PDB file of C-alpha atoms and ligand atoms in Angstrom:
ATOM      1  CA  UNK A   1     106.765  72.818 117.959  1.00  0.00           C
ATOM      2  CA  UNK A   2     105.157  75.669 115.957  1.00  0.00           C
ATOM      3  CA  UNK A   3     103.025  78.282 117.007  1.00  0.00           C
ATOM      4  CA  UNK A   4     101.526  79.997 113.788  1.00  0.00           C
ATOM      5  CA  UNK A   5     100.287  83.170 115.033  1.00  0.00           C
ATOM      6  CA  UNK A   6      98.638  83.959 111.688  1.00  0.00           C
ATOM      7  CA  UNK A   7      97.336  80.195 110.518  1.00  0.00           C
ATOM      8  CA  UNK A   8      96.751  81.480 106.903  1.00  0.00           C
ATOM      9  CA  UNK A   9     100.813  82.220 106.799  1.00  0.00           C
ATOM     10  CA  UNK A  10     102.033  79.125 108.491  1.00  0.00           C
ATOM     11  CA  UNK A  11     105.404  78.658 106.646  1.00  0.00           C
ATOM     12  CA  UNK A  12     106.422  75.200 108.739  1.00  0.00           C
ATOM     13  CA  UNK A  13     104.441  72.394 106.999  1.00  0.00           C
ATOM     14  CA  UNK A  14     104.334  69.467 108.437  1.00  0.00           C
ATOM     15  CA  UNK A  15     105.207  69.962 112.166  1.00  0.00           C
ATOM     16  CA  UNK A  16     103.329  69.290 115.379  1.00  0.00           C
ATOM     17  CA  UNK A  17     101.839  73.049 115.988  1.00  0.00           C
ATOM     18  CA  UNK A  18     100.584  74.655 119.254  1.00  0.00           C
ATOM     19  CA  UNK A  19      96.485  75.160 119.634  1.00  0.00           C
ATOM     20  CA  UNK A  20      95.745  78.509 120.714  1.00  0.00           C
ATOM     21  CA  UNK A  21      92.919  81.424 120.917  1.00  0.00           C
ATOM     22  CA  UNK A  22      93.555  84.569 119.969  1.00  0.00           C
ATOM     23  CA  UNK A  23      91.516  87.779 120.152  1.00  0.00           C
ATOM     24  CA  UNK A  24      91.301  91.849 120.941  1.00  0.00           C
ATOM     25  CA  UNK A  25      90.024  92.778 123.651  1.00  0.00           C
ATOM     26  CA  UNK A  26      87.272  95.878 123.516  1.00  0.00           C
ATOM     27  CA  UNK A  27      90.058  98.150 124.924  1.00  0.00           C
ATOM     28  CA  UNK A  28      92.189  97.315 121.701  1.00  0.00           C
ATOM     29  CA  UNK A  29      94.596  94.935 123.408  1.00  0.00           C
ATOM     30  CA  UNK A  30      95.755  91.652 122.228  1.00  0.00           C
ATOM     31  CA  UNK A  31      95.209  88.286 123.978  1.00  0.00           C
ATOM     32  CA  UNK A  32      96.362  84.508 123.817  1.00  0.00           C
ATOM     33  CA  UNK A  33      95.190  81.659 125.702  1.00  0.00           C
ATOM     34  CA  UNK A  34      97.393  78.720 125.004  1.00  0.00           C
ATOM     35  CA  UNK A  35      96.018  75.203 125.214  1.00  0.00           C
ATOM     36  CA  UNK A  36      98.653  73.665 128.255  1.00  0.00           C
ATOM     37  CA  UNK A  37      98.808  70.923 126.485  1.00  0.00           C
ATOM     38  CA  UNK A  38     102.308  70.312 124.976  1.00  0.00           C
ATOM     39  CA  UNK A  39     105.827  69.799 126.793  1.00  0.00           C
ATOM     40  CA  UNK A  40     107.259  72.784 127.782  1.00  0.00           C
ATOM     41  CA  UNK A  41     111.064  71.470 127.661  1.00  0.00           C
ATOM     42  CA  UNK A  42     110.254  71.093 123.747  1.00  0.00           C
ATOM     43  CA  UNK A  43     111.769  74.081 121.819  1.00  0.00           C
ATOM     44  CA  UNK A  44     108.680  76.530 120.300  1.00  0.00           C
ATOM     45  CA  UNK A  45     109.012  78.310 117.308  1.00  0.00           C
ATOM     46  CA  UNK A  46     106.549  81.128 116.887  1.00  0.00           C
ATOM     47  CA  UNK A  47     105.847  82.313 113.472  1.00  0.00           C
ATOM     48  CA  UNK A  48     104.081  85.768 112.905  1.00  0.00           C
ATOM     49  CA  UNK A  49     104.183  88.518 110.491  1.00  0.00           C
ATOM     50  CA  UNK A  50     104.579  92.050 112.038  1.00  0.00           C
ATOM     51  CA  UNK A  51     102.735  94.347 110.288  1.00  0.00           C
ATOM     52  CA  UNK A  52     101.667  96.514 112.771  1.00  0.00           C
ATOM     53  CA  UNK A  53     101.861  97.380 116.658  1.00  0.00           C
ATOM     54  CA  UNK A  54      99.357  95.228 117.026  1.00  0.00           C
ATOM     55  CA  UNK A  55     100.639  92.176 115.659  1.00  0.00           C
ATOM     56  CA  UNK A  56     104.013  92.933 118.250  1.00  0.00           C
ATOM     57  CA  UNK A  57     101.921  93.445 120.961  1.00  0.00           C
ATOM     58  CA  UNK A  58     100.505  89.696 120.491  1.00  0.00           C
ATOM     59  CA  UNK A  59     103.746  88.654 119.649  1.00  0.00           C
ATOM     60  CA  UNK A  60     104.873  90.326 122.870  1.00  0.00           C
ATOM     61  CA  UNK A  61     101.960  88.781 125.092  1.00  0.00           C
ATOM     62  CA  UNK A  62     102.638  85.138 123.644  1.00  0.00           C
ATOM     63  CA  UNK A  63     106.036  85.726 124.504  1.00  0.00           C
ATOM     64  CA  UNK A  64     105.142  86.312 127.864  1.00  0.00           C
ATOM     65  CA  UNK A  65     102.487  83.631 128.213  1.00  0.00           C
ATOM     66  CA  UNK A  66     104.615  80.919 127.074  1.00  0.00           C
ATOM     67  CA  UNK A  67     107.306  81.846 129.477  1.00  0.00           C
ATOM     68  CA  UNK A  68     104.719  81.243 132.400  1.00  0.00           C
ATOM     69  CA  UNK A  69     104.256  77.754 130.687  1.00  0.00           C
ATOM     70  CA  UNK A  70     108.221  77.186 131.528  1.00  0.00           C
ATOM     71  CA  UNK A  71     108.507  76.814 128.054  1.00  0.00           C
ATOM     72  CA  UNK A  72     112.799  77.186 127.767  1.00  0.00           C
ATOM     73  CA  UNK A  73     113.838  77.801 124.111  1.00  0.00           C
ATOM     74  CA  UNK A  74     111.830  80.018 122.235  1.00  0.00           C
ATOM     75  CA  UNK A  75     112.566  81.206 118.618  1.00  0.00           C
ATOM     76  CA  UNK A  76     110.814  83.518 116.444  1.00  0.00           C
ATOM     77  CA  UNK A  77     110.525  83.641 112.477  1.00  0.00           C
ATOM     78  CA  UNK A  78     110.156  86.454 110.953  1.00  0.00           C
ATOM     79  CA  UNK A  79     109.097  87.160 107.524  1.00  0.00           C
ATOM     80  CA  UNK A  80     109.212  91.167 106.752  1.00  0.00           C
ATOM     81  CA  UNK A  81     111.521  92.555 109.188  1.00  0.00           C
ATOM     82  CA  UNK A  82     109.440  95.820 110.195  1.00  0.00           C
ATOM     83  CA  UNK A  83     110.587  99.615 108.950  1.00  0.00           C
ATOM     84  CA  UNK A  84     113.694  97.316 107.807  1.00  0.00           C
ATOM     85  CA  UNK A  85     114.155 100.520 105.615  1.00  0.00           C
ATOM     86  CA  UNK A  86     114.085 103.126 107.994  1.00  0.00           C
ATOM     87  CA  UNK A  87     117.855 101.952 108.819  1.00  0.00           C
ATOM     88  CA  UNK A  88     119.068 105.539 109.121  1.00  0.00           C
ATOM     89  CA  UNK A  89     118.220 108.936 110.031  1.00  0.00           C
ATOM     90  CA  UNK A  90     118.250 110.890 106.799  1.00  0.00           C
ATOM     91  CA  UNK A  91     116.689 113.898 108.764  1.00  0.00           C
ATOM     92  CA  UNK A  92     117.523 115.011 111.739  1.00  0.00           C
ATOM     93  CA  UNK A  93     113.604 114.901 113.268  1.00  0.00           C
ATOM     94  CA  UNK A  94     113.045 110.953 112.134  1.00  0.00           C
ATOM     95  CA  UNK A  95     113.522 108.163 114.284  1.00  0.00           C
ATOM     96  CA  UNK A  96     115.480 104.900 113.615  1.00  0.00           C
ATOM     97  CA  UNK A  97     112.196 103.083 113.700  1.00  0.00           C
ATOM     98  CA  UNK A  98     114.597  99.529 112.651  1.00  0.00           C
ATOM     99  CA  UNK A  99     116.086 100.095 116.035  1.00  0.00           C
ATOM    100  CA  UNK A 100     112.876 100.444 117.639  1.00  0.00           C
ATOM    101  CA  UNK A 101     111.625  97.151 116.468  1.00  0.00           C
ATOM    102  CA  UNK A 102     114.639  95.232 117.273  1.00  0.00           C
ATOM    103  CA  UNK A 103     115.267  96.683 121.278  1.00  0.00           C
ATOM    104  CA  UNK A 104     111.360  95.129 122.056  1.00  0.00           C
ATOM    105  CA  UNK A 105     112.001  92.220 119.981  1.00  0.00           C
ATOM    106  CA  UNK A 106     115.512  91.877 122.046  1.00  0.00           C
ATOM    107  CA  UNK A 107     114.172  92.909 125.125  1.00  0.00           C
ATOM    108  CA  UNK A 108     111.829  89.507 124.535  1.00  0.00           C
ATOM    109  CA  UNK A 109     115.674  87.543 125.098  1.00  0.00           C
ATOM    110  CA  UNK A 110     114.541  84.999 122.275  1.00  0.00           C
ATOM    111  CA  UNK A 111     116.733  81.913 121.653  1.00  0.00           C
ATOM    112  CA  UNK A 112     117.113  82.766 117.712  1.00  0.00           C
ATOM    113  CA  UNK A 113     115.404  85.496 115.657  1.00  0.00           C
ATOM    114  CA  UNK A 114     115.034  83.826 111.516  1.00  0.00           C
ATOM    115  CA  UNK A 115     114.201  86.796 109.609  1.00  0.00           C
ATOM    116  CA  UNK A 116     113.285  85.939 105.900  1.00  0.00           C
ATOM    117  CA  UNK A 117     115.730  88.451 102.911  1.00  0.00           C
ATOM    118  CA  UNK A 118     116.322  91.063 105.303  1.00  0.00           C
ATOM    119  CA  UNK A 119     116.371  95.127 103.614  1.00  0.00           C
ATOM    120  CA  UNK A 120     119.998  95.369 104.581  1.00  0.00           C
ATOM    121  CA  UNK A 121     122.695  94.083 106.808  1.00  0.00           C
ATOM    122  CA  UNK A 122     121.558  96.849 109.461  1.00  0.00           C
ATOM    123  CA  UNK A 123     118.355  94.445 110.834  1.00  0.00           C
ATOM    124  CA  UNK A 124     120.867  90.899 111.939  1.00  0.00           C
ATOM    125  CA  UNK A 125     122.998  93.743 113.270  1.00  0.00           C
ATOM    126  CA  UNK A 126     120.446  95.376 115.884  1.00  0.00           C
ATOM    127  CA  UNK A 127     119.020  91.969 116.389  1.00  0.00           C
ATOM    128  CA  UNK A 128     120.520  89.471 118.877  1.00  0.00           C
ATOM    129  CA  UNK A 129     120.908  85.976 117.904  1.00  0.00           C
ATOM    130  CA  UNK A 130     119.263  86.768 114.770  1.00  0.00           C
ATOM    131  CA  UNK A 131     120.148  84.611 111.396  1.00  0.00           C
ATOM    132  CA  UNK A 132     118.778  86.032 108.074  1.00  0.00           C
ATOM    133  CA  UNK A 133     116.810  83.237 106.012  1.00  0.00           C
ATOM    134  CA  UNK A 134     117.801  84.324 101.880  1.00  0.00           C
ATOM    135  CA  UNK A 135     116.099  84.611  98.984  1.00  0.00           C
ATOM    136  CA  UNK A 136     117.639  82.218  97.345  1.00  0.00           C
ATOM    137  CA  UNK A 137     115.337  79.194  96.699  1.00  0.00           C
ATOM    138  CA  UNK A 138     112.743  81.819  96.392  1.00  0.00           C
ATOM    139  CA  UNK A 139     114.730  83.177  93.291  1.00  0.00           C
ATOM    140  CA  UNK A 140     115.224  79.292  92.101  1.00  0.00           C
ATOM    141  CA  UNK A 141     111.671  79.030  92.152  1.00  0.00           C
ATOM    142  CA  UNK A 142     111.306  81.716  90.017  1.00  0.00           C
ATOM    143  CA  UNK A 143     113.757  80.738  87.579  1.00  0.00           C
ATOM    144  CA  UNK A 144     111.887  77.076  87.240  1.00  0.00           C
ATOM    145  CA  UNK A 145     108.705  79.156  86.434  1.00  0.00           C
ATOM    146  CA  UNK A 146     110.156  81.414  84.006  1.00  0.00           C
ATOM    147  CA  UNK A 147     112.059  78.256  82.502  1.00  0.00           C
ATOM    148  CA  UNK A 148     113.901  79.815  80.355  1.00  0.00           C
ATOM    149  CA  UNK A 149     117.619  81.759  80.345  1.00  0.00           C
ATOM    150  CA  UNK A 150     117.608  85.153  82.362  1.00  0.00           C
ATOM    151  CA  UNK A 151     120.182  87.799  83.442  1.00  0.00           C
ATOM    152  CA  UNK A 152     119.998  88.880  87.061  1.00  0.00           C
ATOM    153  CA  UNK A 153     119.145  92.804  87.209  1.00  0.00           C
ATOM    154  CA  UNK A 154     120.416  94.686  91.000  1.00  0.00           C
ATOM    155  CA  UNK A 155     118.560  97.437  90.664  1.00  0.00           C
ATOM    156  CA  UNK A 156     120.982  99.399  93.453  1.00  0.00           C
ATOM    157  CA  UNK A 157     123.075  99.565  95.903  1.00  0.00           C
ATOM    158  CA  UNK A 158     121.550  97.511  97.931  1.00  0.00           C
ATOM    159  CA  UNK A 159     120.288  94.892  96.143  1.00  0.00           C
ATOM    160  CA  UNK A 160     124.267  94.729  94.575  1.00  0.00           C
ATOM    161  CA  UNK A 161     125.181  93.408  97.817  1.00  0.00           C
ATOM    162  CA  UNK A 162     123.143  90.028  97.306  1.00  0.00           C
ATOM    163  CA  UNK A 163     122.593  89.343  94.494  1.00  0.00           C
ATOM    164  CA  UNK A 164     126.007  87.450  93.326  1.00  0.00           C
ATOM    165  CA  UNK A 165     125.396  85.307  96.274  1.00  0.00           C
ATOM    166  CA  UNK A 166     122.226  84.714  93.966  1.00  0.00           C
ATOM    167  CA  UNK A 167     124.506  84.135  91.426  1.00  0.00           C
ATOM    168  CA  UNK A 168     126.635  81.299  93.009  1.00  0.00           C
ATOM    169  CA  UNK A 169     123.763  79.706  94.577  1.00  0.00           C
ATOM    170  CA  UNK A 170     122.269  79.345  91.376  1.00  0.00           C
ATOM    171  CA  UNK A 171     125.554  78.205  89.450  1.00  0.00           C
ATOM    172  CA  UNK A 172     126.382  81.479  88.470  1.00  0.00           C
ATOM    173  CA  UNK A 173     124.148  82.960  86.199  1.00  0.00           C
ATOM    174  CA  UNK A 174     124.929  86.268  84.984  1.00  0.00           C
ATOM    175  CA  UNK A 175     124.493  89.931  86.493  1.00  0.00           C
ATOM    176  CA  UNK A 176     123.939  92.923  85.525  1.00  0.00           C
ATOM    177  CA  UNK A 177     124.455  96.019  87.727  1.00  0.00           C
ATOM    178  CA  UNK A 178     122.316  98.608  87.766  1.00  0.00           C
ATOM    179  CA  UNK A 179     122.412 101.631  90.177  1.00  0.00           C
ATOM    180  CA  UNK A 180     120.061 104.215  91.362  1.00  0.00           C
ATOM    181  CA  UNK A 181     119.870 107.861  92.053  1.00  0.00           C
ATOM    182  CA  UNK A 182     118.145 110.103  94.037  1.00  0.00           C
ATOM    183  CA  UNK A 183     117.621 113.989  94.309  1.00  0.00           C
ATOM    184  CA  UNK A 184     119.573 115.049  97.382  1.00  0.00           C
ATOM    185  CA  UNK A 185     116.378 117.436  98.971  1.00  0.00           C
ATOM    186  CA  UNK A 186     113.554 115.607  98.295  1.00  0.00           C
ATOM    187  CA  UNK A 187     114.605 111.798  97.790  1.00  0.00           C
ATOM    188  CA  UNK A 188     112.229 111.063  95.131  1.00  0.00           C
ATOM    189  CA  UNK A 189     114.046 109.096  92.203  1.00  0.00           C
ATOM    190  CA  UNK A 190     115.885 111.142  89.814  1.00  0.00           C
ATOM    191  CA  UNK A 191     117.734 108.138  87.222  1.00  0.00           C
ATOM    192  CA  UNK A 192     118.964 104.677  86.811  1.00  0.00           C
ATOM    193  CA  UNK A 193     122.150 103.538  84.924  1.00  0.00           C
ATOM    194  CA  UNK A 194     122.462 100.371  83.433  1.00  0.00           C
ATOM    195  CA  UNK A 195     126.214  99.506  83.232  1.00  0.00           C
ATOM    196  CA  UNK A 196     126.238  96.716  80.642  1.00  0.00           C
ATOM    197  CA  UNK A 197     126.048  98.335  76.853  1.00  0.00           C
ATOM    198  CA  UNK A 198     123.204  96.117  75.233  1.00  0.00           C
ATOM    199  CA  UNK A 199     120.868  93.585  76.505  1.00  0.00           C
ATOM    200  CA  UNK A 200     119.359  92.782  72.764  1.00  0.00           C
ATOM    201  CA  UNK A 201     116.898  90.377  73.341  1.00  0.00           C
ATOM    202  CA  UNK A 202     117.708  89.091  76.441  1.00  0.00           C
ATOM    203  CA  UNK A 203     115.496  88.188  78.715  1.00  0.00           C
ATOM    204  CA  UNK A 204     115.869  90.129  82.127  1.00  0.00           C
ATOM    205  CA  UNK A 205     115.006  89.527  85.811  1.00  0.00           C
ATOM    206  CA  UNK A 206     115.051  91.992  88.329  1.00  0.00           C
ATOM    207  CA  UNK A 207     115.776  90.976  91.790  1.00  0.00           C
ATOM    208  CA  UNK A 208     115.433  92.944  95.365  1.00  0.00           C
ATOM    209  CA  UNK A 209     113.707  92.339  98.418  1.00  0.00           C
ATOM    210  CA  UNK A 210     110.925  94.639  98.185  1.00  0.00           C
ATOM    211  CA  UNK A 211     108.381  96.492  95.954  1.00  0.00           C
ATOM    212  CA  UNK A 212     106.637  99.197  97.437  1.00  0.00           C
ATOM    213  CA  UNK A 213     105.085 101.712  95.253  1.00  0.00           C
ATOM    214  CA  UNK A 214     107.069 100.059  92.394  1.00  0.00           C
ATOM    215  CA  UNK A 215     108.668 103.502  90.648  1.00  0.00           C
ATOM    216  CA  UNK A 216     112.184 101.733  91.035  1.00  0.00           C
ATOM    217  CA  UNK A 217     111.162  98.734  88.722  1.00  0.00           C
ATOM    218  CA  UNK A 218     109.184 100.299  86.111  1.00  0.00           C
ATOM    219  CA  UNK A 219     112.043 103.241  86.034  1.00  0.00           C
ATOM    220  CA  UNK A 220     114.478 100.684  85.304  1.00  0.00           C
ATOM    221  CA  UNK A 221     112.629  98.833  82.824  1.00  0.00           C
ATOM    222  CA  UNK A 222     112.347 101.883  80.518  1.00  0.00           C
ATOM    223  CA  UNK A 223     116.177 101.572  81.082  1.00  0.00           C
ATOM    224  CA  UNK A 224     116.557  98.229  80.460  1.00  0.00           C
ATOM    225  CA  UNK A 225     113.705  98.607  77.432  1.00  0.00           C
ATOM    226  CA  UNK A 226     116.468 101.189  75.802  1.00  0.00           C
ATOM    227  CA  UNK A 227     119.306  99.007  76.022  1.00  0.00           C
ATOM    228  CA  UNK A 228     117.224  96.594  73.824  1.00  0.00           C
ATOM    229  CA  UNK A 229     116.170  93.845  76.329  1.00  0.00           C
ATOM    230  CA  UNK A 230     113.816  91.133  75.765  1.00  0.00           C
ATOM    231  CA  UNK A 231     111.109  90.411  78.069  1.00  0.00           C
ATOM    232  CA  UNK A 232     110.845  91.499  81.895  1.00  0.00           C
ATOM    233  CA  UNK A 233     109.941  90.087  84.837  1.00  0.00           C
ATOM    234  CA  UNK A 234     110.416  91.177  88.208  1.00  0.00           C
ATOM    235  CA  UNK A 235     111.068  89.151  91.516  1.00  0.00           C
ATOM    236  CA  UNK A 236     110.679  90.656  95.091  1.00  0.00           C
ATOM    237  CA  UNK A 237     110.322  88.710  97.983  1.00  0.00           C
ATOM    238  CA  UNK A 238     108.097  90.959 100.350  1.00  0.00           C
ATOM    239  CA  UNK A 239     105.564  92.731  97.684  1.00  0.00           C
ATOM    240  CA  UNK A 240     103.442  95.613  99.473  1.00  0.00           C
ATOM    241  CA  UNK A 241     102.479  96.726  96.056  1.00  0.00           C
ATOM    242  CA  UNK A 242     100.567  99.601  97.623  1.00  0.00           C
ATOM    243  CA  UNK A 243      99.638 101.208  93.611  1.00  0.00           C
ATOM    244  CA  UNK A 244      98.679  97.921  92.554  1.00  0.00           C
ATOM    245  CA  UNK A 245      99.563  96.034  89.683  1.00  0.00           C
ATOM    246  CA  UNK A 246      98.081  97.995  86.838  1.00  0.00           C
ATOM    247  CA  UNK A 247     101.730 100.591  87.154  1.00  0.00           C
ATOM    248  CA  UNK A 248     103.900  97.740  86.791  1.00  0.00           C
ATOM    249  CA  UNK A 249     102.537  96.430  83.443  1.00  0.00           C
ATOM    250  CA  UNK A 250     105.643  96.284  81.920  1.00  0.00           C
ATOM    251  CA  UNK A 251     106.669  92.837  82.890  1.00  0.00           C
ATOM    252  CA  UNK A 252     105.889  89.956  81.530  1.00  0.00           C
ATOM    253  CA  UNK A 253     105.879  88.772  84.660  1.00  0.00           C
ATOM    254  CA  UNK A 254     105.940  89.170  88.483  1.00  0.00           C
ATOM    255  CA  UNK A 255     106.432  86.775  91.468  1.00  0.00           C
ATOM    256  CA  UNK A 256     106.698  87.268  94.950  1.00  0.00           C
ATOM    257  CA  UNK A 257     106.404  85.430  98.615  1.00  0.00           C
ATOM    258  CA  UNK A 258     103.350  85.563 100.644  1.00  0.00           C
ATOM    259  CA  UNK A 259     105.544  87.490 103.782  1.00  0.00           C
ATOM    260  CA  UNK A 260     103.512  90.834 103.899  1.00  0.00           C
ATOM    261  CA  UNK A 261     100.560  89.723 103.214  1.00  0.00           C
ATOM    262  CA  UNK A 262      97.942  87.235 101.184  1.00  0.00           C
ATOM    263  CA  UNK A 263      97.351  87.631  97.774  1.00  0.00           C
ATOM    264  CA  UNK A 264      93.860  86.729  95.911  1.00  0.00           C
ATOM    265  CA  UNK A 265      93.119  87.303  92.461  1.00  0.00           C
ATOM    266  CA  UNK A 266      95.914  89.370  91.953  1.00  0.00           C
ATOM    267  CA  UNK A 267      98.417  89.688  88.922  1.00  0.00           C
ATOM    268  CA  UNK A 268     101.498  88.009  90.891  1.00  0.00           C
ATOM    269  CA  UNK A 269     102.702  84.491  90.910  1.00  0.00           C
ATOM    270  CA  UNK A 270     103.196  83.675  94.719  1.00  0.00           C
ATOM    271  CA  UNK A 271     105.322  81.485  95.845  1.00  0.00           C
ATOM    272  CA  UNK A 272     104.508  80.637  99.492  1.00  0.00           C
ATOM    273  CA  UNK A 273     107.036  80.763 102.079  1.00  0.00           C
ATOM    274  CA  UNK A 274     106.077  77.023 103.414  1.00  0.00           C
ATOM    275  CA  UNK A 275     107.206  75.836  99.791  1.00  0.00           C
ATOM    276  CA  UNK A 276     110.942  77.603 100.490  1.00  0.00           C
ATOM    277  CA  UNK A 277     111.668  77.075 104.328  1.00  0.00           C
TER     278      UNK A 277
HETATM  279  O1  LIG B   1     108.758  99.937  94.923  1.00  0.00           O
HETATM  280  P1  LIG B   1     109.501 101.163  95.332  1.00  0.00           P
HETATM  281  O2  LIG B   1     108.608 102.167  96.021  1.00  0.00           O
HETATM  282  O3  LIG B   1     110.273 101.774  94.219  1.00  0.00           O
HETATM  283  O4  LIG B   1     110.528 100.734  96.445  1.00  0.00           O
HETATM  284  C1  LIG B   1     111.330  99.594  96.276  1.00  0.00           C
HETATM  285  C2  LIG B   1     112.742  99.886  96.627  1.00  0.00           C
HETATM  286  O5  LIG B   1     112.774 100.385  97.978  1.00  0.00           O
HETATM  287  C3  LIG B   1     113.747  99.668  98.705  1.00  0.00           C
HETATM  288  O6  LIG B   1     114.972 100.249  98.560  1.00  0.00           O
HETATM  289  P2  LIG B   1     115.335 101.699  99.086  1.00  0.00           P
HETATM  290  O7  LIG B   1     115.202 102.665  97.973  1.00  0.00           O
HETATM  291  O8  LIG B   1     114.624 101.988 100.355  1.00  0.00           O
HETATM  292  O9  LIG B   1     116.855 101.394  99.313  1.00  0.00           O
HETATM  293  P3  LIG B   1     117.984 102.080 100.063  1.00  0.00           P
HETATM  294  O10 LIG B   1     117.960 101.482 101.434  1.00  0.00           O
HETATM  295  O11 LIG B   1     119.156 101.665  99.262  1.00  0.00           O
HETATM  296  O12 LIG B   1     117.682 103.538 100.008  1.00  0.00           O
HETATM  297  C4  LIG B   1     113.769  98.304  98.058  1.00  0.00           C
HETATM  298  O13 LIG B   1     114.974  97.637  98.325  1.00  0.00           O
HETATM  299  C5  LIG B   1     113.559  98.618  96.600  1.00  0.00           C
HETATM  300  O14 LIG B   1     114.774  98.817  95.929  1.00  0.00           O
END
């Protein structure tokens, strides 16, 4: 059974899903009141998206409440892992706020933690019985949209390390490697190197898990732009896009998942996560 702790994300179509009331109480705190009406031996998967301490503190309460039911097996789904890239301690001062998130969400003892294309390998690490859900119908989807021939872009390091699963799963279509680089003292982005020699007129899309403030992409189109590509389009699959859309006007196109957040009216094609798991 599901138990769609946001109902405007619910990402399981089509199964029986747990009736509940939600609400803050005047103090700030999160509540649930479960309707008692399902069997508890049944295995409950709550979906929510953590956005904030608030959301994990009704997580956390649910949790709680559903364990006074007797309910047995409990999963959790996961769509944005929280401060997934705050996965080390660059300066000594910062916390490892990834660690933070995944001791409460252990200390909850779930049955399985699905947590939808992960920042990096640090996240299923930290977590116990975690599995990470990939991006790879996600990027399928895109592909059908676009519907015609593109080369993968990995912008980084990061992205490097997925994206030729990408590859396979999509009968290997072909990558290009990019990398990124960074001033040592401040961390701001300082250059991008595109390591094939010309792209003339090929059509290019870029691939990675998130888009933040977006000065990766549009720094590596102007790189891709040089080496003569065709047209751009960029695919992330958590999209905070917190300058908008108007920055990243350089693409002919952009698509994204609906895992951080809702998006109306907006300039981004978005595929919903109930189409892709
Ligand atoms: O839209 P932007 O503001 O440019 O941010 C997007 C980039 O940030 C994240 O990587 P990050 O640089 O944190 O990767 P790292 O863990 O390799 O440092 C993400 O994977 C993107 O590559």
């Amino acid at each position: 059974m599901i138990l769609n702790l946001d109902p405007k994300f619910a990402p399981f179509q089509n199964q029986e899903e747990i009736k509940f009331q939600s609400f803050t109480f005047s103090g700030g705190e999160p509540h649930i009141k479960i309707a008692p009406d399902f069997d508890p031996n049944r295995k409950v998967t709550i979906t929510h998206r953590l956005n904030s301490f608030n959301d994990l503190g009704l997580l956390c309460v649910t949790v709680d409440a559903l364990r006074r039911m007797d309910v047995k097996i409990i999963e959790l789904f996961i769509p944005y892992f929280p401060a997934a890239r705050q996965d080390r301690v660059m300066i000594p001062g910062e916390p490892l706020s990834v660690k933070v998130y995944a001791d409460i969400i252990n200390a909850m003892q779930l049955n399985k933690v699905y947590v939808f294309d992960a920042h990096s390998e640090v996240t299923p690490a930290l977590l116990n019985n975690s599995t990470v859900i990939p991006n790879y119908t996600f990027i399928k989807e895109v592909i059908n949209r676009i519907g015609s021939d593109v080369k993968l872009i990995s912008p980084d390091g990061g992205a490097l390390k997925k994206i030729y699963k990408v590859s396979e799963f999509l009968g290997g279509v072909e990558v290009v490697e990019c990398s990124k680089s960074r001033d040592v003292k401040t961390g701001k982005l300082s250059g991008f190197k595109v390591y094939n020699d010309d792209l003339e007129g090929m059509d290019c899309l870029i691939v990675d898990d998130i888009c933040d403030g977006g000065g990766t992409f549009v720094g590596l189109a102007e790189e891709l732009k040089k080496k003569n590509a065709g047209k751009l389009y960029l695919a992330v699959s958590h999209g905070i896009f917190n300058k908008g859309f108007e920055v990243l006007n350089c693409f002919d196109g952009i698509f994204t998942t609906n895992s951080f957040k809702d998006f109306e009216g907006e300039n981004a094609q978005v595929i919903g996560l109930n189409t892709l798991v």
